[in-house]
């Protein structure tokens, strides 16, 4: 009985600690995204995140979003995919 209580206590502690191990942040148009519809996310070799959205291609540096649209040379603002350069 003594070991059963210890086992249950350890199980509860591990479940509790696991639930706090990953924290997620949700970004929306309020944070600088041009659209809440994201088709694909990729990370380049320098660590930047690239979002293919319904209203442009977005580069995220960890602090700010830079949006690229047809005004910046894209053929279409509805970007379905992104393939960052992985060569060094």
PDB file of C-alpha atoms in Angstrom:
ATOM      1  CA  UNK A   1       0.000   0.000   0.000  1.00  0.00           C
ATOM      2  CA  UNK A   2       2.906   2.314   0.831  1.00  0.00           C
ATOM      3  CA  UNK A   3       4.447   1.841  -2.623  1.00  0.00           C
ATOM      4  CA  UNK A   4       1.088   2.340  -4.322  1.00  0.00           C
ATOM      5  CA  UNK A   5       0.729   5.813  -2.756  1.00  0.00           C
ATOM      6  CA  UNK A   6       4.277   6.700  -3.776  1.00  0.00           C
ATOM      7  CA  UNK A   7       3.635   5.487  -7.332  1.00  0.00           C
ATOM      8  CA  UNK A   8       0.438   7.548  -7.583  1.00  0.00           C
ATOM      9  CA  UNK A   9       2.209  10.641  -6.196  1.00  0.00           C
ATOM     10  CA  UNK A  10       5.063  10.286  -8.709  1.00  0.00           C
ATOM     11  CA  UNK A  11       2.580   9.777 -11.533  1.00  0.00           C
ATOM     12  CA  UNK A  12       0.644  12.907 -10.595  1.00  0.00           C
ATOM     13  CA  UNK A  13       3.829  14.971 -10.319  1.00  0.00           C
ATOM     14  CA  UNK A  14       5.048  13.820 -13.730  1.00  0.00           C
ATOM     15  CA  UNK A  15       1.671  14.555 -15.356  1.00  0.00           C
ATOM     16  CA  UNK A  16       1.603  18.005 -13.758  1.00  0.00           C
ATOM     17  CA  UNK A  17       5.162  18.841 -14.882  1.00  0.00           C
ATOM     18  CA  UNK A  18       4.526  17.555 -18.415  1.00  0.00           C
ATOM     19  CA  UNK A  19       1.478  19.780 -18.792  1.00  0.00           C
ATOM     20  CA  UNK A  20       3.692  22.850 -18.284  1.00  0.00           C
ATOM     21  CA  UNK A  21       6.565  21.688 -20.485  1.00  0.00           C
ATOM     22  CA  UNK A  22       5.283  23.273 -23.711  1.00  0.00           C
ATOM     23  CA  UNK A  23       3.934  26.774 -23.967  1.00  0.00           C
ATOM     24  CA  UNK A  24       2.341  27.907 -27.226  1.00  0.00           C
ATOM     25  CA  UNK A  25       1.763  31.409 -28.510  1.00  0.00           C
ATOM     26  CA  UNK A  26      -0.991  32.068 -31.010  1.00  0.00           C
ATOM     27  CA  UNK A  27      -0.389  34.922 -33.443  1.00  0.00           C
ATOM     28  CA  UNK A  28      -3.230  36.630 -35.303  1.00  0.00           C
ATOM     29  CA  UNK A  29      -3.800  39.679 -37.475  1.00  0.00           C
ATOM     30  CA  UNK A  30      -3.746  41.708 -34.254  1.00  0.00           C
ATOM     31  CA  UNK A  31      -0.050  40.779 -33.905  1.00  0.00           C
ATOM     32  CA  UNK A  32       0.904  41.703 -37.482  1.00  0.00           C
ATOM     33  CA  UNK A  33      -0.066  38.760 -39.651  1.00  0.00           C
ATOM     34  CA  UNK A  34      -1.882  39.858 -42.819  1.00  0.00           C
ATOM     35  CA  UNK A  35      -4.282  36.913 -42.582  1.00  0.00           C
ATOM     36  CA  UNK A  36      -5.295  34.308 -40.031  1.00  0.00           C
ATOM     37  CA  UNK A  37      -5.347  31.734 -42.846  1.00  0.00           C
ATOM     38  CA  UNK A  38      -1.869  30.131 -42.828  1.00  0.00           C
ATOM     39  CA  UNK A  39      -1.120  27.519 -45.487  1.00  0.00           C
ATOM     40  CA  UNK A  40       2.429  26.568 -44.518  1.00  0.00           C
ATOM     41  CA  UNK A  41       5.155  27.475 -42.013  1.00  0.00           C
ATOM     42  CA  UNK A  42       8.848  26.866 -42.673  1.00  0.00           C
ATOM     43  CA  UNK A  43      12.075  27.813 -40.918  1.00  0.00           C
ATOM     44  CA  UNK A  44      15.147  28.884 -42.863  1.00  0.00           C
ATOM     45  CA  UNK A  45      18.781  28.212 -42.036  1.00  0.00           C
ATOM     46  CA  UNK A  46      19.121  31.522 -40.130  1.00  0.00           C
ATOM     47  CA  UNK A  47      16.183  30.698 -37.863  1.00  0.00           C
ATOM     48  CA  UNK A  48      13.578  32.978 -39.437  1.00  0.00           C
ATOM     49  CA  UNK A  49      10.045  31.621 -39.706  1.00  0.00           C
ATOM     50  CA  UNK A  50       8.238  32.043 -43.026  1.00  0.00           C
ATOM     51  CA  UNK A  51       4.442  31.933 -43.226  1.00  0.00           C
ATOM     52  CA  UNK A  52       2.601  31.337 -46.494  1.00  0.00           C
ATOM     53  CA  UNK A  53      -0.734  33.115 -46.041  1.00  0.00           C
ATOM     54  CA  UNK A  54      -3.796  34.064 -48.038  1.00  0.00           C
ATOM     55  CA  UNK A  55      -2.591  37.686 -48.132  1.00  0.00           C
ATOM     56  CA  UNK A  56       1.165  37.426 -48.663  1.00  0.00           C
ATOM     57  CA  UNK A  57       4.406  35.841 -47.543  1.00  0.00           C
ATOM     58  CA  UNK A  58       5.509  36.705 -44.003  1.00  0.00           C
ATOM     59  CA  UNK A  59       8.976  36.645 -42.445  1.00  0.00           C
ATOM     60  CA  UNK A  60       9.048  36.449 -38.648  1.00  0.00           C
ATOM     61  CA  UNK A  61      12.281  37.176 -36.778  1.00  0.00           C
ATOM     62  CA  UNK A  62      10.983  36.363 -33.298  1.00  0.00           C
ATOM     63  CA  UNK A  63       9.795  39.905 -32.630  1.00  0.00           C
ATOM     64  CA  UNK A  64       8.230  41.419 -35.730  1.00  0.00           C
ATOM     65  CA  UNK A  65       6.455  40.320 -38.878  1.00  0.00           C
ATOM     66  CA  UNK A  66       7.578  41.551 -42.327  1.00  0.00           C
ATOM     67  CA  UNK A  67       4.885  41.060 -44.972  1.00  0.00           C
ATOM     68  CA  UNK A  68       5.770  40.609 -48.645  1.00  0.00           C
ATOM     69  CA  UNK A  69       2.986  41.145 -51.207  1.00  0.00           C
ATOM     70  CA  UNK A  70       2.598  41.904 -54.915  1.00  0.00           C
ATOM     71  CA  UNK A  71       3.923  45.393 -54.114  1.00  0.00           C
ATOM     72  CA  UNK A  72       7.225  43.683 -53.230  1.00  0.00           C
ATOM     73  CA  UNK A  73       7.331  41.547 -56.375  1.00  0.00           C
ATOM     74  CA  UNK A  74       5.172  38.518 -55.603  1.00  0.00           C
ATOM     75  CA  UNK A  75       3.116  37.277 -58.532  1.00  0.00           C
ATOM     76  CA  UNK A  76       0.104  36.724 -56.277  1.00  0.00           C
ATOM     77  CA  UNK A  77      -0.721  37.527 -52.654  1.00  0.00           C
ATOM     78  CA  UNK A  78      -2.277  34.089 -52.108  1.00  0.00           C
ATOM     79  CA  UNK A  79       0.915  32.156 -51.277  1.00  0.00           C
ATOM     80  CA  UNK A  80       0.401  28.412 -50.825  1.00  0.00           C
ATOM     81  CA  UNK A  81       3.914  27.238 -50.084  1.00  0.00           C
ATOM     82  CA  UNK A  82       7.401  28.333 -49.190  1.00  0.00           C
ATOM     83  CA  UNK A  83      10.715  26.603 -49.629  1.00  0.00           C
ATOM     84  CA  UNK A  84      13.499  28.343 -47.707  1.00  0.00           C
ATOM     85  CA  UNK A  85      17.054  27.929 -48.943  1.00  0.00           C
ATOM     86  CA  UNK A  86      18.742  25.179 -46.917  1.00  0.00           C
ATOM     87  CA  UNK A  87      22.167  25.470 -48.567  1.00  0.00           C
ATOM     88  CA  UNK A  88      24.987  27.038 -46.597  1.00  0.00           C
TER      89      UNK A  88
END
